[in-house]
Tab-separated table of C-alpha atoms in Angstrom:
chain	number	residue	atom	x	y	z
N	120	UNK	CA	0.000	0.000	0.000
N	121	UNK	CA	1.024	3.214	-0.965
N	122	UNK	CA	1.160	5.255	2.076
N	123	UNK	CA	1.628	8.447	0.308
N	124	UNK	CA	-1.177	7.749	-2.059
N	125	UNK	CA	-3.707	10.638	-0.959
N	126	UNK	CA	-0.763	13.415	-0.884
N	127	UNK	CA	0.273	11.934	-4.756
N	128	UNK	CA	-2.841	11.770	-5.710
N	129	UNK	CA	-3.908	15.592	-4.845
N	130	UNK	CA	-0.509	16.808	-6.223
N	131	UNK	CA	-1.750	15.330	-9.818
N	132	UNK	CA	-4.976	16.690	-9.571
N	133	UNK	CA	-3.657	20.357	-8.507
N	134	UNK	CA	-0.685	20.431	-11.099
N	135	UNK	CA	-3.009	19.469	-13.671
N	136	UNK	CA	-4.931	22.577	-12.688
N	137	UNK	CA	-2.405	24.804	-12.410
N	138	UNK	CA	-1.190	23.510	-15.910
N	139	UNK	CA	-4.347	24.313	-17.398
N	140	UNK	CA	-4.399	27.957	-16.250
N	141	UNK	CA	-1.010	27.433	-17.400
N	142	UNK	CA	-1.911	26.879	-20.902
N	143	UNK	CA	-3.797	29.135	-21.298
N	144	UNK	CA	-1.015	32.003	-21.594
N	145	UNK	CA	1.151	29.933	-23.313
N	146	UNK	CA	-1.503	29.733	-26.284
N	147	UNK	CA	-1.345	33.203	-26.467
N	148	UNK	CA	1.445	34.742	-25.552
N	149	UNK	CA	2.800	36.716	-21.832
N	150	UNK	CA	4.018	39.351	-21.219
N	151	UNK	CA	7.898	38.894	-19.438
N	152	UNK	CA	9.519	40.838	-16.366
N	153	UNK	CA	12.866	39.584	-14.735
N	154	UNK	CA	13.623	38.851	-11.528
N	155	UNK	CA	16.428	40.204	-9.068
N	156	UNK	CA	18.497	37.339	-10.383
N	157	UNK	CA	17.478	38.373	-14.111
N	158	UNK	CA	15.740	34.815	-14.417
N	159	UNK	CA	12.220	35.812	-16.449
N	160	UNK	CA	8.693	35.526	-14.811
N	161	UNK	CA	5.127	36.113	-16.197
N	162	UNK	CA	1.586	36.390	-14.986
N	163	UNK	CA	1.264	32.674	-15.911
N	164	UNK	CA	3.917	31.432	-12.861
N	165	UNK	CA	2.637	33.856	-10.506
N	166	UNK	CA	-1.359	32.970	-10.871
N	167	UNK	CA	-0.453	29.307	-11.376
N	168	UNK	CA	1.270	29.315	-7.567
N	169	UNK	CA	-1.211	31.473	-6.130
N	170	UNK	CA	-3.805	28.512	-7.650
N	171	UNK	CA	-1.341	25.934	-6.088
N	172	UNK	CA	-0.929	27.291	-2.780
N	173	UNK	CA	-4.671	28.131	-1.932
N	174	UNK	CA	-5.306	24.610	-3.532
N	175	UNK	CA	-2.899	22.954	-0.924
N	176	UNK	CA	-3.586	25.525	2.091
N	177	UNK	CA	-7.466	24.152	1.522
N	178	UNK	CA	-6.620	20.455	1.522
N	179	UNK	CA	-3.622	20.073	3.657
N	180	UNK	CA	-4.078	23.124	5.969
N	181	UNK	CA	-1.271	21.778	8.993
N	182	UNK	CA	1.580	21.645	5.881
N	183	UNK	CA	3.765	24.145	4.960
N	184	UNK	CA	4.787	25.875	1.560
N	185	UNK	CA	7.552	26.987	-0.325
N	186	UNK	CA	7.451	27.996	-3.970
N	187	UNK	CA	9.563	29.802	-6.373
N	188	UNK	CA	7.361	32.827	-6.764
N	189	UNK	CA	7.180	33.443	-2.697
N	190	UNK	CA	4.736	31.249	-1.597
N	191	UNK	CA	5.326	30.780	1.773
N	192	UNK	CA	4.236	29.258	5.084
N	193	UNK	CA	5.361	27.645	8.187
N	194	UNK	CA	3.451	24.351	8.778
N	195	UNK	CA	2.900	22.640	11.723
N	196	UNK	CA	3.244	19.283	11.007
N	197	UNK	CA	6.785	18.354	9.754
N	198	UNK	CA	5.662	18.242	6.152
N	199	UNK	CA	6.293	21.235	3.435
N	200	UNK	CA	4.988	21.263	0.138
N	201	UNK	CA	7.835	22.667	-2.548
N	202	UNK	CA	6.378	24.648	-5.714
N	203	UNK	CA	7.714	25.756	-9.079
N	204	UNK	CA	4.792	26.249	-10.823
N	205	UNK	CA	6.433	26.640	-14.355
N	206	UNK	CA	9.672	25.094	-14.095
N	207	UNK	CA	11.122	26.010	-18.089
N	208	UNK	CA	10.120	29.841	-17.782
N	209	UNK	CA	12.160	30.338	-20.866
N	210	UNK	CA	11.076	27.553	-22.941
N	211	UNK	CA	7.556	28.646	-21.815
N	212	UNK	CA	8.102	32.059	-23.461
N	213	UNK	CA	9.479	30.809	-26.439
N	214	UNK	CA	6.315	28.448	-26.936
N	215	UNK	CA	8.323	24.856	-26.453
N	216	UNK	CA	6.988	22.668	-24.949
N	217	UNK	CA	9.822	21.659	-22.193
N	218	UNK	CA	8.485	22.912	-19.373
N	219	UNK	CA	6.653	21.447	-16.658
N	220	UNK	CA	4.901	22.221	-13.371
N	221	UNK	CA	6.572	20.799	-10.675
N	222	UNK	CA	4.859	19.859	-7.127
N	223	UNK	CA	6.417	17.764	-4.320
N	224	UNK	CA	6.296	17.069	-0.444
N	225	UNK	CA	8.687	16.932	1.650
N	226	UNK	CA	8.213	15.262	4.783
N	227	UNK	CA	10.797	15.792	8.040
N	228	UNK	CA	13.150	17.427	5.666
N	229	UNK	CA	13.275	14.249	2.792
N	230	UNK	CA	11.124	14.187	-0.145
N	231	UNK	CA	8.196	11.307	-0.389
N	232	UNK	CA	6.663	12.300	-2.765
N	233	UNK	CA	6.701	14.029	-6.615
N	234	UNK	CA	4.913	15.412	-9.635
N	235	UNK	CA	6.124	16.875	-12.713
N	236	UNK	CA	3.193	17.259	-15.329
N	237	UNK	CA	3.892	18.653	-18.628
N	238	UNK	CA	1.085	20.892	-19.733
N	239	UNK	CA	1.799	20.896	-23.319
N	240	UNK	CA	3.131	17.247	-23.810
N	241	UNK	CA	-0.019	16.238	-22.142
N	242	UNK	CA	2.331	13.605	-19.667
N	243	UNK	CA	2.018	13.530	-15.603
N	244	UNK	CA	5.208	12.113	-13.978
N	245	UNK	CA	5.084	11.000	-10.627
N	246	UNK	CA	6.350	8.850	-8.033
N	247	UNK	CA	5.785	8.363	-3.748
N	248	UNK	CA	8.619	6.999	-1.102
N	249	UNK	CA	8.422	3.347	-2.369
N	250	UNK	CA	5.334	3.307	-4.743
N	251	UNK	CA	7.752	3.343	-7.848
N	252	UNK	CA	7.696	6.095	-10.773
N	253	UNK	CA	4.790	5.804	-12.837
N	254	UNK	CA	3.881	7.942	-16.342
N	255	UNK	CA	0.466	7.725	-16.703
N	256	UNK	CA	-0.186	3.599	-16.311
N	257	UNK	CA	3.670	2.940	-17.256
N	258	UNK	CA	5.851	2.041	-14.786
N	259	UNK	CA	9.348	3.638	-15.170
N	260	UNK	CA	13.246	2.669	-14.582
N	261	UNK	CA	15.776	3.671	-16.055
N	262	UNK	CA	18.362	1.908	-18.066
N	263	UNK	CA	20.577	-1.109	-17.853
N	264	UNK	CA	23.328	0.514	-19.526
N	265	UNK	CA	26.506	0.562	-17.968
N	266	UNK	CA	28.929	1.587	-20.918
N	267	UNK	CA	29.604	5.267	-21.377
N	268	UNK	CA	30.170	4.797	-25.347
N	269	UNK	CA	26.369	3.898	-24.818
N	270	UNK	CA	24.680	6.467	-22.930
N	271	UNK	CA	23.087	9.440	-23.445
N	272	UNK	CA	24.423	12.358	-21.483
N	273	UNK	CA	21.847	15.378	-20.598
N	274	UNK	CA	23.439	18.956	-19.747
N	275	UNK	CA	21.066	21.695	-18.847
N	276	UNK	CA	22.611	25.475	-18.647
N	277	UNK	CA	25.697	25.246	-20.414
N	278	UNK	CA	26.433	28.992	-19.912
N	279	UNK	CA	26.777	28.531	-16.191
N	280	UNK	CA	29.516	25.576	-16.341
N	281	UNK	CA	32.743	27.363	-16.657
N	282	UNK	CA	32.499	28.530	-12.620
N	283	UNK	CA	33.386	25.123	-11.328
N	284	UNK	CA	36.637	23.683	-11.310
N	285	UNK	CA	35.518	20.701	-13.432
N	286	UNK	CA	34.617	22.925	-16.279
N	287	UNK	CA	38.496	22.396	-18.283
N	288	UNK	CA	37.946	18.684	-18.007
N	289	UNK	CA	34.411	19.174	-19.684
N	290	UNK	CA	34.833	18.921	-22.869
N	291	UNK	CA	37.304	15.412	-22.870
N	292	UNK	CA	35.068	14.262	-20.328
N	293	UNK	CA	31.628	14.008	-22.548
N	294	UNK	CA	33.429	13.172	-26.047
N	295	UNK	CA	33.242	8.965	-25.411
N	296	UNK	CA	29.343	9.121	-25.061
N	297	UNK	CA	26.639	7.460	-27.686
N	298	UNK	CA	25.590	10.879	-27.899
N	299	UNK	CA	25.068	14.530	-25.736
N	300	UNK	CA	21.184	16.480	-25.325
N	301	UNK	CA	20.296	19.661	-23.962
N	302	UNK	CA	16.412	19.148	-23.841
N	303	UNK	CA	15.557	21.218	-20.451
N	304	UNK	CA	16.026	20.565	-16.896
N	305	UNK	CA	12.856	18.811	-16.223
N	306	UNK	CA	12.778	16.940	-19.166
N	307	UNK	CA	16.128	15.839	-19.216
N	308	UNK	CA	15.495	14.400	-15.757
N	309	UNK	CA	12.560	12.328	-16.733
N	310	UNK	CA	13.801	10.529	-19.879
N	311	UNK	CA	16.765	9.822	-17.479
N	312	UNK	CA	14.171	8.125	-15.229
N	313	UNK	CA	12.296	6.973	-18.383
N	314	UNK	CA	15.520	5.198	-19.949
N	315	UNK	CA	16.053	7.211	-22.588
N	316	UNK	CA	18.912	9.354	-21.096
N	317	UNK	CA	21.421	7.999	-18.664
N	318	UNK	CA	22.914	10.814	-17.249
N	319	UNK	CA	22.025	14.360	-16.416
N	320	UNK	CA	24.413	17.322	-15.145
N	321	UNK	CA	22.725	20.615	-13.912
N	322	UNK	CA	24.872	23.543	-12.740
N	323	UNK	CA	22.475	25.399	-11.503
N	324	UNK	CA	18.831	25.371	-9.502
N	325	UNK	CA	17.110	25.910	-6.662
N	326	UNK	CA	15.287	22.904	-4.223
N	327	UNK	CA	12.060	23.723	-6.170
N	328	UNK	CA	13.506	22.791	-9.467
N	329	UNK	CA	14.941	19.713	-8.175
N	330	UNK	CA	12.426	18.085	-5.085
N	331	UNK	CA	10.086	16.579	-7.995
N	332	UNK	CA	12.684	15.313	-10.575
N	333	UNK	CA	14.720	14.038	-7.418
N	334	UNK	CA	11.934	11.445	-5.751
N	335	UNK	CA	10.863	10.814	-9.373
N	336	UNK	CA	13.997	9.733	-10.877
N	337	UNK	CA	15.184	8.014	-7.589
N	338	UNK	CA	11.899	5.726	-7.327
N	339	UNK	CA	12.965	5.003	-10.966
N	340	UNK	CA	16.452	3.323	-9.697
N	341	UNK	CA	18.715	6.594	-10.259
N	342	UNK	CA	21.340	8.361	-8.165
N	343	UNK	CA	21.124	11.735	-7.273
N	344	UNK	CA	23.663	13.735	-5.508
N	345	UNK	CA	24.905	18.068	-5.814
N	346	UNK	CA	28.646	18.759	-6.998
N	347	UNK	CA	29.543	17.858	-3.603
N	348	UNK	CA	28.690	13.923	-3.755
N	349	UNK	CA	25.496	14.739	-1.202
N	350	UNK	CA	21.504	13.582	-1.675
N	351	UNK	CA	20.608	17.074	-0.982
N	352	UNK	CA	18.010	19.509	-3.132
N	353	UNK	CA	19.715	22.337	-1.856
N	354	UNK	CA	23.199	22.304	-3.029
N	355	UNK	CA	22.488	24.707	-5.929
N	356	UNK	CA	23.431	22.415	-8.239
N	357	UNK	CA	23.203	18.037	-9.187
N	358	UNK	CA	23.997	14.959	-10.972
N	359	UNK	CA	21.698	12.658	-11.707
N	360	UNK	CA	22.341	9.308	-13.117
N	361	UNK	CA	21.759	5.767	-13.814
N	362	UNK	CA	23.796	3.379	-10.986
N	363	UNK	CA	25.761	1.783	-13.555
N	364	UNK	CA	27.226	5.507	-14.277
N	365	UNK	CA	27.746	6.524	-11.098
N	366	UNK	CA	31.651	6.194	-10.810
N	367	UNK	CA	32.166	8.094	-14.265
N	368	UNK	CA	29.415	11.013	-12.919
N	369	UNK	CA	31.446	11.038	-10.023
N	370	UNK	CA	34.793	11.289	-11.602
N	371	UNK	CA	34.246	14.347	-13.249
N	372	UNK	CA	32.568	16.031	-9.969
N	373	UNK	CA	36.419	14.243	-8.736
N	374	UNK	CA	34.381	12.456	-6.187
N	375	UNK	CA	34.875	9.348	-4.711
């Protein structure tokens, strides 16, 4: 028995809603304003984490909330709910369809449970603390292979790369794989845990760009760990990758 099951199954139904709304301005076009950090916002993020957070404030009024666009509130029962309501701003704007609204839980500080759903793709990814990764009535894992000249490697925000120390090593590092994607954060991460992509490298993010994709991908058999080798959302940064990858992920991070 999933014992998650009732939190999972209100996160679909409220990203779904949210993606809806969502839709709706990507149809026909937003206006765009930038952020302190000059990362781009529209009306569409802000009204679809207002719709979140009432939506989760009525159901599950004890949790608490944090969410990209400043949705905020101190629960009372050990559990937080993490939003980024369009996760893909930019590929939102542009009208591609990589971008995703991401919802998950997180329950005495680890995260049980995940959705990413995919407005325009019309796909809802999701996964609970030992209930597996499911896409729609497909149950995911990712892949068996374990040779790099096989794999697909993912890289997400190339532009941000050449501040770590690994960045010189880049280059040699990627040239033996089958081949090298930049689809999007959050859909990088799920072919990874669908098996079409076998590892994914992300320089840069915040814990509400990475909570869903993180219990997702896990429940589908992959490692997850930041730049510094820990399981942590809040590193600023991660590698994500099938087991059989793990040492070669790691060896570029020059982790043991």
């Amino acid at each position: 028995m999933d014992v998650w099951a009732k939190e999972l199954d209100a996160a679909c139904r409220i990203a779904r809603q949210a993606g809806d709304a969502a839709l709706r301005y990507f149809k026909r076009g937003v206006a765009v304003e930038s952020k302190p950090d000059d990362s781009p916002v529209t009306a569409a993020d802000r009204e679809c984490e207002g719709l979140i957070a009432a939506a989760l404030v009525a159901e599950f009024p004890e949790d608490g909330l944090l969410g990209e666009e400043g949705a905020s509130k101190a629960g009372s029962s050990g559990r937080r709910w993490i939003i980024d309501p369009i996760d893909g701003t930019r590929d939102f704007i542009r009208g591609n369809s990589a971008w995703a609204v991401l919802l998950a839980l997180e329950a005495d500080s680890e995260v049980v449970a995940g959705v990413a759903h995919f407005p325009a793709a019309r796909e809802t990814f999701r996964a609970s603390k030992g209930g597996g990764a499911w896409v729609g009535e497909e149950r995911m894992r990712v892949s068996g292979i374990e040779k790099v000249s096989e794999a697909v490697l993912c890289i997400n925000s190339l532009n941000y790369i050449g501040r770590y120390p690994f960045a010189p090593r880049l280059l040699e590092w990627l040239e033996p794989f089958w081949a090298v994607r930049s689809m999007g954060g959050c859909m990088d991460a799920m072919m990874l845990a669908r098996g079409q992509a076998d590892v994914w490298l992300e320089p840069t993010g915040k814990a509400w760009d990475f909570a869903a994709l993180k219990i997702i991908a896990e429940e589908a058999g992959a490692r997850f760990f930041d730049f510094s080798g820990n399981p942590t959302i809040h590193g600023g940064n991660c590698m994500m990758c099938t087991p059989a990858l793990e040492a070669e992920a790691r060896r570029l991070l020059a982790l043991r």
